[in-house]
């Protein structure tokens, strides 16, 4: 959780195979092993879909397309185990693309560090940087500024999800009505033993 520094940002790729079907993500949990020694100011979680499955050199910060799903001055001192952050607005995950998760803090002081569990499932899937307010707000870091470090360590997260509310006519349940739905409809045309939703 990098509270040994004033500013920190971690940007991680989670694979579609690790997430599953389309869903509304309503919260994210981190497994805290050592609590941070102070409030994490401007603790921000952002998400976006990505075509990347790993980072390749030269690695760089993503600067656009983010949806901010959580932001607060977060006090989890004294807390360990799964700590959940409930989103104000759910993030719709499409079930196809990989998911990029960006977590940052923007403090003006530092103290003892906080730590979370991680896994090493293979491939360079996480970028990070920690510094003492040398580059401004971590939400504005972009490209190679500041230079991100990369690692195969992937923070363990728990996603809280609900089934998305899809549109009428969305026969393949992707939460969008398109030509694929029409093709599915046509393939069952005049068949008498159909069951909902197809």
Coordinates of N, CA, C and O in Angstrom, one line a residue:
X1 N 0.8 -1.2 0.0 CA 0.0 0.0 0.0 C 0.9 1.3 0.0 O 0.3 2.4 -0.1
X2 N 2.2 1.1 0.1 CA 3.1 2.2 -0.2 C 3.0 3.4 0.6 O 3.4 4.5 0.2
X3 N 2.6 3.4 1.9 CA 2.5 4.6 2.7 C 3.9 4.9 3.3 O 4.0 5.9 4.0
X4 N 4.9 4.2 2.9 CA 6.3 4.6 3.2 C 6.7 5.7 2.3 O 7.8 6.3 2.5
X5 N 5.9 6.0 1.3 CA 6.1 7.1 0.4 C 4.9 8.0 0.4 O 3.8 7.6 0.8
X6 N 5.1 9.2 -0.2 CA 3.9 10.1 -0.2 C 3.0 9.8 -1.4 O 1.8 9.9 -1.2
X7 N 3.5 9.4 -2.5 CA 2.7 9.1 -3.7 C 3.0 7.7 -4.2 O 4.2 7.3 -4.2
X8 N 2.0 7.0 -4.7 CA 2.2 5.7 -5.2 C 1.1 5.4 -6.2 O -0.1 5.8 -6.1
X9 N 1.4 4.5 -7.1 CA 0.4 4.1 -8.1 C 0.8 2.7 -8.6 O 2.0 2.4 -8.8
X10 N -0.2 1.8 -8.7 CA 0.0 0.5 -9.2 C -1.1 0.2 -10.3 O -2.2 0.5 -10.1
X11 N -0.6 -0.3 -11.5 CA -1.5 -0.5 -12.6 C -1.3 -2.0 -13.0 O -0.2 -2.4 -13.4
X12 N -2.4 -2.8 -12.9 CA -2.3 -4.2 -13.1 C -3.3 -4.7 -14.1 O -4.4 -4.2 -14.2
X13 N -2.9 -5.7 -14.9 CA -3.8 -6.4 -15.8 C -4.3 -7.7 -15.2 O -3.5 -8.5 -14.7
X14 N -5.6 -7.9 -15.2 CA -6.3 -9.1 -14.8 C -6.9 -9.7 -16.1 O -7.6 -9.0 -16.8
X15 N -6.7 -11.0 -16.3 CA -7.1 -11.7 -17.5 C -8.6 -12.0 -17.5 O -9.2 -12.3 -16.4
X16 N -9.2 -12.0 -18.7 CA -10.7 -12.4 -18.8 C -10.9 -13.7 -18.2 O -11.9 -14.0 -17.6
X17 N -10.0 -14.7 -18.4 CA -10.1 -16.0 -17.9 C -10.1 -16.1 -16.4 O -10.6 -17.0 -15.8
X18 N -9.6 -15.0 -15.7 CA -9.6 -15.0 -14.3 C -10.9 -14.3 -13.7 O -11.1 -14.4 -12.5
X19 N -11.6 -13.6 -14.6 CA -12.8 -12.9 -14.2 C -14.1 -13.6 -14.5 O -15.0 -13.8 -13.6
X20 N -14.3 -14.0 -15.7 CA -15.5 -14.7 -16.1 C -16.5 -13.9 -16.9 O -16.1 -13.1 -17.7
X21 N -17.8 -14.2 -16.7 CA -18.8 -13.7 -17.6 C -19.0 -12.2 -17.4 O -18.5 -11.6 -16.4
X22 N -19.8 -11.6 -18.3 CA -20.1 -10.1 -18.2 C -20.8 -9.9 -16.8 O -21.6 -10.8 -16.4
X23 N -20.4 -8.8 -16.2 CA -21.0 -8.6 -14.9 C -20.8 -7.1 -14.5 O -20.0 -6.4 -15.1
X24 N -21.6 -6.7 -13.5 CA -21.3 -5.4 -12.9 C -20.5 -5.6 -11.7 O -20.8 -6.3 -10.8
X25 N -19.3 -4.9 -11.7 CA -18.4 -5.0 -10.6 C -18.8 -3.9 -9.6 O -18.8 -2.7 -9.9
X26 N -19.2 -4.3 -8.4 CA -19.7 -3.3 -7.4 C -18.7 -3.0 -6.3 O -18.9 -2.1 -5.5
X27 N -17.7 -3.8 -6.1 CA -16.7 -3.6 -5.1 C -15.4 -4.4 -5.4 O -15.4 -5.3 -6.2
X28 N -14.3 -3.9 -4.8 CA -13.0 -4.6 -5.0 C -12.4 -4.8 -3.6 O -12.5 -3.9 -2.7
X29 N -11.9 -6.0 -3.3 CA -11.3 -6.3 -2.0 C -9.8 -6.5 -2.2 O -9.4 -7.1 -3.2
X30 N -9.0 -6.1 -1.3 CA -7.6 -6.4 -1.2 C -7.3 -7.2 0.1 O -7.9 -6.8 1.2
X31 N -6.4 -8.1 0.1 CA -6.1 -8.9 1.3 C -4.9 -8.2 1.9 O -3.8 -8.3 1.5
X32 N -5.2 -7.5 3.0 CA -4.2 -6.7 3.7 C -3.5 -7.6 4.7 O -4.1 -8.2 5.6
X33 N -2.1 -7.7 4.6 CA -1.4 -8.5 5.6 C -0.7 -7.6 6.6 O -0.6 -8.0 7.8
X34 N -0.4 -6.4 6.3 CA 0.2 -5.4 7.2 C -0.5 -4.1 6.9 O -0.4 -3.6 5.8
X35 N -1.2 -3.5 7.9 CA -2.0 -2.3 7.6 C -1.0 -1.1 7.5 O 0.0 -1.1 8.0
X36 N -1.5 -0.1 6.7 CA -0.7 1.1 6.5 C -0.7 1.9 7.8 O -1.6 1.8 8.6
X37 N 0.4 2.6 8.0 CA 0.6 3.4 9.2 C -0.2 4.7 9.3 O 0.0 5.5 10.2
X38 N -0.9 5.0 8.2 CA -1.6 6.3 8.2 C -2.8 6.2 7.2 O -3.0 5.2 6.5
X39 N -3.6 7.3 7.2 CA -4.7 7.4 6.2 C -4.1 7.5 4.8 O -3.1 8.2 4.6
X40 N -4.7 6.8 3.9 CA -4.3 6.9 2.5 C -5.2 8.0 1.8 O -6.3 7.8 1.5
X41 N -4.6 9.2 1.7 CA -5.3 10.3 1.1 C -5.5 10.1 -0.4 O -4.7 9.6 -1.1
X42 N -6.7 10.5 -0.9 CA -7.1 10.3 -2.3 C -6.8 8.9 -2.8 O -6.4 8.7 -3.9
X43 N -7.2 7.9 -2.0 CA -7.1 6.5 -2.4 C -8.1 6.3 -3.5 O -9.3 6.5 -3.3
X44 N -7.6 6.0 -4.7 CA -8.4 5.9 -5.9 C -8.2 4.6 -6.6 O -7.1 4.1 -6.8
X45 N -9.4 4.0 -7.0 CA -9.4 2.8 -7.8 C -10.0 3.2 -9.1 O -11.1 3.8 -9.2
X46 N -9.3 2.9 -10.2 CA -9.8 3.1 -11.6 C -9.8 1.8 -12.3 O -8.9 0.9 -12.1
X47 N -10.7 1.7 -13.3 CA -10.8 0.4 -14.1 C -11.0 0.8 -15.6 O -11.6 1.8 -15.9
X48 N -10.6 -0.1 -16.4 CA -10.8 0.0 -17.9 C -10.6 -1.4 -18.5 O -9.9 -2.2 -18.0
X49 N -11.2 -1.6 -19.7 CA -11.0 -2.8 -20.5 C -9.7 -2.6 -21.2 O -9.3 -1.4 -21.6
X50 N -9.0 -3.7 -21.5 CA -7.7 -3.6 -22.2 C -7.5 -4.8 -23.1 O -8.0 -5.9 -22.8
X51 N -6.8 -4.6 -24.2 CA -6.4 -5.7 -25.1 C -5.1 -6.3 -24.7 O -4.7 -7.3 -25.2
X52 N -4.4 -5.6 -23.7 CA -3.1 -6.1 -23.3 C -3.3 -7.3 -22.3 O -4.2 -7.3 -21.5
X53 N -2.4 -8.3 -22.5 CA -2.4 -9.4 -21.5 C -1.1 -9.3 -20.6 O -1.1 -9.9 -19.5
X54 N -0.1 -8.7 -21.1 CA 1.1 -8.4 -20.4 C 1.7 -7.1 -20.9 O 1.3 -6.6 -21.9
X55 N 2.6 -6.5 -20.1 CA 3.3 -5.3 -20.5 C 4.6 -5.7 -21.2 O 5.3 -6.7 -20.8
X56 N 4.9 -5.0 -22.2 CA 6.2 -5.3 -22.9 C 7.0 -4.0 -22.9 O 6.4 -2.9 -22.9
X57 N 8.3 -4.1 -22.9 CA 9.2 -2.9 -22.8 C 9.1 -2.1 -24.1 O 8.9 -2.6 -25.2
X58 N 9.1 -0.8 -24.0 CA 9.2 0.0 -22.8 C 7.8 0.2 -22.2 O 6.8 0.4 -22.9
X59 N 7.7 -0.1 -20.9 CA 6.4 0.0 -20.2 C 6.0 1.5 -20.0 O 6.9 2.3 -19.9
X60 N 4.7 1.7 -20.0 CA 4.3 3.1 -19.7 C 2.9 3.1 -19.1 O 2.1 2.2 -19.1
X61 N 2.6 4.3 -18.4 CA 1.4 4.5 -17.7 C 0.3 4.7 -18.7 O 0.5 5.4 -19.7
X62 N -0.9 4.1 -18.5 CA -2.1 4.4 -19.3 C -2.7 5.7 -18.8 O -2.8 5.9 -17.6
X63 N -3.1 6.6 -19.7 CA -3.6 7.9 -19.3 C -5.0 8.2 -19.6 O -5.6 9.2 -19.2
X64 N -5.6 7.4 -20.5 CA -7.0 7.7 -20.9 C -7.9 6.4 -20.8 O -7.4 5.3 -20.7
X65 N -9.2 6.7 -20.8 CA -10.1 5.6 -20.9 C -10.5 5.0 -19.5 O -11.3 4.1 -19.4
X66 N -10.0 5.6 -18.4 CA -10.2 5.1 -17.1 C -11.6 5.5 -16.6 O -12.1 6.6 -16.9
X67 N -12.2 4.6 -15.8 CA -13.4 4.9 -15.1 C -13.1 4.9 -13.6 O -12.6 3.9 -13.1
X68 N -13.2 6.0 -12.9 CA -13.0 6.1 -11.5 C -14.1 5.5 -10.7 O -15.2 6.0 -10.8
X69 N -13.9 4.3 -10.1 CA -14.9 3.6 -9.4 C -15.0 3.8 -7.9 O -15.9 3.6 -7.2
X70 N -13.8 4.3 -7.4 CA -13.7 4.5 -5.9 C -12.7 5.6 -5.6 O -11.6 5.6 -6.2
X71 N -13.1 6.6 -4.8 CA -12.1 7.6 -4.3 C -12.5 8.1 -3.0 O -13.6 8.5 -2.8
X72 N -11.5 8.0 -2.0 CA -11.8 8.5 -0.7 C -10.5 8.6 0.1 O -9.5 8.1 -0.3
X73 N -10.5 9.4 1.2 CA -9.4 9.4 2.1 C -9.7 8.2 3.0 O -10.6 8.2 3.8
X74 N -8.9 7.1 2.8 CA -9.2 5.8 3.3 C -8.3 5.5 4.5 O -7.1 5.5 4.5
X75 N -9.0 5.2 5.7 CA -8.3 4.8 6.9 C -8.6 3.3 7.2 O -9.7 2.9 7.6
X76 N -7.6 2.5 6.9 CA -7.7 1.1 7.2 C -6.6 0.7 8.2 O -6.3 -0.5 8.3
X77 N -6.1 1.6 9.0 CA -5.2 1.3 10.0 C -5.8 0.3 11.0 O -7.0 0.5 11.4
X78 N -5.1 -0.7 11.4 CA -5.6 -1.7 12.3 C -6.4 -2.8 11.7 O -6.9 -3.7 12.3
X79 N -6.6 -2.7 10.3 CA -7.4 -3.7 9.6 C -6.5 -4.7 8.8 O -5.5 -4.2 8.2
X80 N -6.7 -6.0 8.9 CA -6.0 -6.9 8.1 C -7.1 -7.9 7.6 O -8.2 -7.9 8.0
X81 N -6.6 -8.8 6.6 CA -7.6 -9.7 6.0 C -8.2 -8.9 4.8 O -7.7 -7.9 4.3
X82 N -9.3 -9.5 4.3 CA -10.0 -8.9 3.1 C -10.6 -7.5 3.5 O -11.5 -7.5 4.4
X83 N -10.2 -6.5 2.8 CA -10.8 -5.2 3.0 C -11.5 -4.8 1.7 O -10.8 -4.7 0.7
X84 N -12.8 -4.5 1.8 CA -13.5 -4.2 0.6 C -13.8 -2.7 0.4 O -14.0 -2.0 1.4
X85 N -13.7 -2.3 -0.8 CA -14.0 -0.9 -1.2 C -15.2 -0.9 -2.1 O -15.2 -1.4 -3.3
X86 N -16.4 -0.4 -1.6 CA -17.6 -0.5 -2.4 C -17.7 0.7 -3.3 O -17.6 1.9 -2.9
X87 N -18.0 0.4 -4.6 CA -18.1 1.5 -5.6 C -19.4 2.3 -5.5 O -20.4 1.7 -5.2
X88 N -19.3 3.6 -5.8 CA -20.5 4.4 -5.9 C -21.3 4.0 -7.2 O -22.5 3.9 -7.1
X89 N -20.5 3.8 -8.2 CA -21.1 3.4 -9.5 C -20.5 2.1 -10.0 O -19.3 2.0 -10.0
X90 N -21.3 1.0 -10.3 CA -20.7 -0.2 -10.7 C -19.9 0.0 -12.0 O -20.2 0.8 -12.8
X91 N -18.9 -0.9 -12.2 CA -18.2 -0.9 -13.5 C -18.7 -2.1 -14.3 O -18.6 -3.3 -13.8
X92 N -19.2 -1.9 -15.5 CA -19.7 -3.0 -16.3 C -18.5 -3.7 -17.0 O -17.8 -3.1 -17.8
X93 N -18.2 -4.9 -16.6 CA -17.2 -5.7 -17.3 C -17.8 -6.6 -18.4 O -18.8 -7.3 -18.1
X94 N -17.2 -6.5 -19.6 CA -17.9 -7.1 -20.8 C -17.7 -8.6 -20.9 O -18.2 -9.2 -21.8
X95 N -16.8 -9.2 -20.1 CA -16.7 -10.6 -20.2 C -15.8 -11.1 -21.3 O -15.5 -12.3 -21.4
X96 N -15.2 -10.2 -22.1 CA -14.4 -10.6 -23.2 C -13.0 -10.0 -23.1 O -12.0 -10.8 -23.2
X97 N -12.9 -8.8 -22.8 CA -11.5 -8.1 -22.7 C -10.9 -8.4 -21.4 O -11.6 -8.8 -20.4
X98 N -9.6 -8.2 -21.3 CA -8.9 -8.2 -20.0 C -9.3 -6.9 -19.3 O -9.7 -5.9 -19.8
X99 N -9.0 -6.9 -18.0 CA -9.4 -5.8 -17.1 C -8.1 -5.1 -16.5 O -7.2 -5.9 -16.0
X100 N -8.0 -3.8 -16.7 CA -6.9 -3.1 -16.1 C -7.4 -2.4 -14.8 O -8.4 -1.7 -14.9
X101 N -6.7 -2.5 -13.7 CA -7.0 -1.9 -12.5 C -5.9 -1.0 -12.0 O -4.7 -1.4 -12.0
X102 N -6.2 0.2 -11.7 CA -5.2 1.2 -11.3 C -5.6 1.7 -9.9 O -6.7 2.2 -9.6
X103 N -4.6 1.6 -9.0 CA -4.8 2.0 -7.6 C -3.7 3.0 -7.2 O -2.5 2.7 -7.5
X104 N -4.1 4.1 -6.6 CA -3.1 5.1 -6.3 C -3.5 5.8 -5.0 O -4.6 5.8 -4.5
X105 N -2.4 6.4 -4.4 CA -2.6 7.3 -3.2 C -1.8 8.6 -3.5 O -0.9 8.6 -4.2
X106 N -2.3 9.7 -2.8 CA -1.6 11.0 -3.0 C -1.6 11.7 -1.6 O -2.4 12.4 -1.3
X107 N -0.5 11.3 -0.8 CA -0.3 11.8 0.5 C 0.7 13.0 0.5 O 1.4 13.2 -0.5
X108 N 0.7 13.7 1.6 CA 1.7 14.8 1.7 C 2.8 14.4 2.8 O 3.6 15.2 3.2
X109 N 2.6 13.2 3.4 CA 3.6 12.7 4.4 C 3.7 11.2 4.2 O 3.1 10.7 3.3
X110 N 4.6 10.6 5.0 CA 4.8 9.2 4.9 C 5.0 8.6 6.2 O 5.3 9.3 7.2
X111 N 4.9 7.3 6.3 CA 5.0 6.5 7.6 C 5.4 5.1 7.3 O 6.0 4.8 6.2
X112 N 5.0 4.1 8.1 CA 5.4 2.8 7.8 C 4.5 2.2 6.7 O 3.4 2.7 6.5
X113 N 5.0 1.3 5.9 CA 4.3 0.8 4.8 C 3.2 -0.2 5.1 O 3.1 -0.7 6.3
X114 N 2.3 -0.4 4.2 CA 1.2 -1.4 4.3 C 1.4 -2.4 3.2 O 2.0 -2.1 2.1
X115 N 1.0 -3.6 3.4 CA 1.3 -4.7 2.4 C 0.0 -5.5 2.2 O -0.8 -5.7 3.0
X116 N -0.1 -6.0 0.9 CA -1.2 -6.9 0.5 C -0.6 -8.2 -0.1 O 0.5 -8.2 -0.6
X117 N -1.4 -9.2 -0.1 CA -1.0 -10.4 -0.7 C -1.0 -10.3 -2.2 O -1.7 -9.5 -2.8
X118 N -0.1 -11.1 -2.9 CA 0.0 -11.1 -4.3 C 0.3 -12.5 -4.8 O 0.6 -13.4 -4.0
X119 N 0.1 -12.7 -6.1 CA 0.4 -13.9 -6.8 C 1.4 -13.7 -7.9 O 1.5 -12.5 -8.4
X120 N 2.0 -14.7 -8.5 CA 2.8 -14.6 -9.6 C 2.4 -15.6 -10.7 O 3.0 -16.6 -10.9
X121 N 1.2 -15.3 -11.4 CA 0.6 -16.2 -12.3 C 1.4 -16.3 -13.7 O 1.1 -17.2 -14.5
X122 N 2.4 -15.4 -13.9 CA 3.2 -15.5 -15.1 C 3.0 -14.2 -15.9 O 1.9 -13.7 -16.1
X123 N 4.1 -13.8 -16.5 CA 4.0 -12.6 -17.3 C 4.1 -11.3 -16.5 O 3.8 -11.2 -15.4
X124 N 4.6 -10.3 -17.2 CA 4.8 -9.0 -16.6 C 3.4 -8.3 -16.6 O 3.0 -7.8 -17.7
X125 N 2.7 -8.2 -15.5 CA 1.3 -7.7 -15.5 C 1.1 -6.5 -14.6 O 0.0 -6.1 -14.5
X126 N 2.1 -6.1 -13.9 CA 1.9 -4.9 -13.0 C 3.0 -3.9 -13.2 O 4.2 -4.2 -13.3
X127 N 2.6 -2.6 -13.2 CA 3.5 -1.5 -13.2 C 3.3 -0.8 -11.9 O 2.2 -0.7 -11.3
X128 N 4.4 -0.1 -11.4 CA 4.3 0.6 -10.1 C 5.3 1.7 -10.0 O 6.4 1.6 -10.7
X129 N 5.1 2.7 -9.2 CA 6.1 3.7 -8.9 C 5.7 4.3 -7.5 O 4.5 4.5 -7.2
X130 N 6.7 4.6 -6.7 CA 6.5 5.2 -5.4 C 7.5 6.3 -5.2 O 8.7 6.1 -5.5
X131 N 7.1 7.5 -4.8 CA 8.0 8.6 -4.7 C 7.4 9.6 -3.7 O 6.3 9.5 -3.3
X132 N 8.2 10.6 -3.3 CA 7.8 11.6 -2.4 C 7.4 12.9 -3.0 O 8.1 13.9 -3.0
X133 N 6.3 12.8 -3.7 CA 5.7 14.0 -4.4 C 6.6 14.7 -5.4 O 6.5 15.9 -5.6
X134 N 7.4 13.9 -6.1 CA 8.3 14.4 -7.1 C 7.6 14.6 -8.4 O 8.2 15.4 -9.3
X135 N 6.4 14.0 -8.7 CA 5.8 14.1 -10.0 C 4.4 14.5 -10.0 O 3.6 14.3 -10.9
X136 N 3.9 15.1 -8.9 CA 2.5 15.5 -8.8 C 1.6 14.4 -8.6 O 1.9 13.3 -8.2
X137 N 0.3 14.6 -8.8 CA -0.8 13.7 -8.6 C -0.6 12.4 -9.4 O -0.5 12.5 -10.6
X138 N -0.6 11.2 -8.8 CA -0.4 10.0 -9.5 C -1.4 9.8 -10.6 O -1.2 9.1 -11.6
X139 N -2.6 10.4 -10.4 CA -3.7 10.2 -11.5 C -3.3 10.9 -12.8 O -3.9 10.5 -13.8
X140 N -2.3 11.7 -12.7 CA -1.9 12.5 -14.0 C -0.6 11.9 -14.6 O -0.1 12.4 -15.6
X141 N 0.0 10.9 -13.9 CA 1.2 10.3 -14.5 C 0.9 9.7 -15.8 O -0.1 9.1 -16.0
X142 N 1.8 9.9 -16.8 CA 1.6 9.4 -18.1 C 2.8 9.0 -18.8 O 3.9 9.6 -18.6
X143 N 2.7 8.1 -19.7 CA 3.9 7.6 -20.5 C 5.0 7.1 -19.6 O 4.8 6.2 -18.8
X144 N 6.1 7.7 -19.7 CA 7.3 7.3 -18.9 C 7.6 8.2 -17.7 O 8.7 8.2 -17.1
X145 N 6.6 9.1 -17.4 CA 6.8 10.1 -16.3 C 5.8 9.8 -15.2 O 4.6 10.1 -15.4
X146 N 6.3 9.4 -14.0 CA 7.6 9.0 -13.7 C 7.9 7.6 -14.3 O 6.9 6.9 -14.6
X147 N 9.1 7.2 -14.4 CA 9.4 5.9 -15.0 C 8.8 4.7 -14.1 O 9.1 4.6 -12.9
X148 N 7.9 4.0 -14.8 CA 7.3 2.9 -14.0 C 8.2 1.7 -13.9 O 9.0 1.4 -14.9
X149 N 8.2 1.0 -12.8 CA 8.9 -0.3 -12.7 C 7.8 -1.3 -13.0 O 6.6 -1.1 -12.9
X150 N 8.3 -2.5 -13.5 CA 7.4 -3.6 -13.8 C 7.7 -4.8 -13.0 O 8.8 -5.0 -12.6
X151 N 6.7 -5.7 -12.8 CA 6.9 -6.9 -12.1 C 5.9 -8.0 -12.5 O 4.9 -7.7 -13.1
X152 N 6.2 -9.2 -12.2 CA 5.3 -10.3 -12.4 C 4.4 -10.5 -11.2 O 3.5 -11.4 -11.3
X153 N 4.5 -9.7 -10.2 CA 3.6 -9.8 -9.0 C 2.3 -9.2 -9.3 O 2.3 -8.0 -9.8
X154 N 1.2 -9.9 -9.1 CA -0.1 -9.4 -9.3 C -0.9 -9.3 -8.0 O -1.0 -10.4 -7.3
X155 N -1.3 -8.1 -7.6 CA -2.0 -8.1 -6.3 C -3.3 -9.0 -6.3 O -4.0 -9.0 -7.3
X156 N -3.5 -9.7 -5.2 CA -4.7 -10.5 -5.1 C -5.9 -9.6 -4.9 O -5.8 -8.8 -3.9
X157 N -6.9 -9.8 -5.7 CA -8.1 -9.0 -5.5 C -9.3 -9.9 -5.4 O -9.3 -11.0 -5.9
X158 N -10.4 -9.4 -4.8 CA -11.7 -10.1 -4.8 C -12.7 -9.1 -5.4 O -12.8 -8.0 -4.9
X159 N -13.3 -9.5 -6.5 CA -14.3 -8.7 -7.1 C -15.7 -9.1 -6.7 O -16.0 -10.2 -6.8
X160 N -16.4 -8.1 -6.2 CA -17.8 -8.4 -5.9 C -18.7 -8.0 -7.1 O -18.5 -6.9 -7.6
X161 N -19.5 -8.9 -7.6 CA -20.2 -8.7 -8.9 C -21.7 -9.0 -8.7 O -22.1 -9.7 -7.8
X162 N -22.4 -8.5 -9.7 CA -23.8 -8.8 -9.8 C -24.1 -9.0 -11.3 O -23.3 -8.5 -12.2
X163 N -25.1 -9.8 -11.6 CA -25.4 -10.0 -13.1 C -25.9 -8.6 -13.6 O -26.6 -7.9 -13.0
X164 N -25.4 -8.3 -14.8 CA -25.8 -7.0 -15.4 C -27.3 -7.1 -15.8 O -27.8 -8.1 -16.1
X165 N -27.9 -5.9 -15.8 CA -29.3 -5.8 -16.4 C -29.2 -5.5 -17.8 O -28.7 -4.4 -18.2
X166 N -29.6 -6.5 -18.7 CA -29.4 -6.4 -20.1 C -30.7 -5.9 -20.8 O -31.7 -6.0 -20.2
X167 N -30.5 -5.5 -22.0 CA -31.6 -5.0 -22.8 C -32.5 -6.1 -23.3 O -32.1 -7.2 -23.5
X168 N -33.8 -5.8 -23.6 CA -34.7 -6.7 -24.3 C -34.1 -6.9 -25.7 O -33.7 -6.0 -26.3
X169 N -34.1 -8.1 -26.1 CA -33.5 -8.5 -27.4 C -32.1 -8.9 -27.3 O -31.5 -9.3 -28.3
X170 N -31.5 -8.8 -26.2 CA -30.1 -9.3 -26.0 C -30.1 -10.8 -25.8 O -30.0 -11.3 -24.7
X171 N -30.2 -11.5 -26.9 CA -30.4 -13.0 -26.8 C -29.1 -13.7 -26.3 O -29.2 -14.8 -25.7
X172 N -27.9 -13.2 -26.6 CA -26.7 -13.9 -26.3 C -26.2 -13.3 -24.9 O -25.1 -13.7 -24.5
X173 N -26.9 -12.5 -24.3 CA -26.6 -11.9 -22.9 C -25.2 -11.3 -22.8 O -24.4 -11.6 -21.9
X174 N -24.9 -10.4 -23.8 CA -23.7 -9.6 -23.7 C -23.9 -8.2 -23.3 O -23.0 -7.4 -23.4
X175 N -25.2 -7.9 -23.0 CA -25.6 -6.6 -22.6 C -25.5 -5.6 -23.7 O -25.1 -4.4 -23.5
X176 N -25.8 -6.0 -24.9 CA -25.8 -5.2 -26.1 C -26.6 -5.9 -27.1 O -26.5 -7.1 -27.3
X177 N -27.4 -5.2 -27.9 CA -28.2 -5.8 -29.0 C -27.5 -5.5 -30.3 O -27.3 -4.3 -30.6
X178 N -27.1 -6.5 -31.0 CA -26.4 -6.3 -32.2 C -26.7 -7.4 -33.2 O -27.7 -8.2 -33.0
X179 N -25.9 -7.5 -34.3 CA -26.2 -8.5 -35.4 C -26.1 -9.9 -34.9 O -26.8 -10.8 -35.4
X180 N -25.3 -10.2 -33.9 CA -25.2 -11.5 -33.3 C -26.5 -12.0 -32.7 O -26.8 -13.2 -32.8
X181 N -27.2 -11.0 -32.1 CA -28.5 -11.4 -31.5 C -29.5 -11.7 -32.6 O -30.3 -12.6 -32.5
X182 N -29.4 -10.9 -33.7 CA -30.3 -11.2 -34.9 C -30.0 -12.6 -35.4 O -30.9 -13.3 -35.7
X183 N -28.7 -12.9 -35.6 CA -28.3 -14.2 -36.1 C -28.9 -15.3 -35.2 O -29.4 -16.4 -35.7
X184 N -28.8 -15.2 -33.9 CA -29.3 -16.2 -33.0 C -30.8 -16.3 -33.1 O -31.4 -17.4 -33.2
X185 N -31.5 -15.1 -33.2 CA -32.9 -15.1 -33.4 C -33.3 -15.9 -34.7 O -34.2 -16.7 -34.7
X186 N -32.6 -15.6 -35.8 CA -32.9 -16.3 -37.1 C -32.7 -17.8 -37.0 O -33.4 -18.6 -37.5
X187 N -31.6 -18.2 -36.2 CA -31.3 -19.6 -36.2 C -32.4 -20.4 -35.4 O -32.5 -21.6 -35.6
X188 N -33.2 -19.7 -34.6 CA -34.3 -20.4 -33.9 C -35.7 -20.1 -34.5 O -36.7 -20.5 -34.0
X189 N -35.7 -19.4 -35.6 CA -37.0 -18.9 -36.2 C -37.9 -20.1 -36.5 O -37.5 -21.1 -37.1
X190 N -39.1 -20.0 -36.0 CA -40.2 -21.0 -36.2 C -39.9 -22.3 -35.4 O -40.7 -23.3 -35.6
X191 N -38.9 -22.4 -34.6 CA -38.7 -23.6 -33.8 C -39.7 -23.5 -32.6 O -39.9 -22.5 -32.0
X192 N -40.3 -24.7 -32.3 CA -41.4 -24.7 -31.4 C -41.0 -25.0 -29.9 O -41.7 -24.8 -29.0
X193 N -39.7 -25.5 -29.7 CA -39.4 -25.9 -28.4 C -38.4 -24.9 -27.7 O -37.6 -25.3 -26.9
X194 N -38.4 -23.7 -28.1 CA -37.5 -22.7 -27.6 C -37.9 -22.3 -26.1 O -39.0 -22.4 -25.7
X195 N -36.8 -22.0 -25.4 CA -37.0 -21.5 -24.0 C -36.3 -20.2 -23.8 O -35.3 -19.9 -24.5
X196 N -36.7 -19.4 -22.9 CA -36.1 -18.1 -22.6 C -34.6 -18.3 -22.1 O -34.4 -19.3 -21.5
X197 N -33.7 -17.4 -22.6 CA -33.9 -16.2 -23.3 C -33.8 -16.3 -24.8 O -34.0 -15.3 -25.5
X198 N -33.6 -17.5 -25.3 CA -33.3 -17.6 -26.8 C -34.5 -18.0 -27.6 O -34.5 -18.1 -28.8

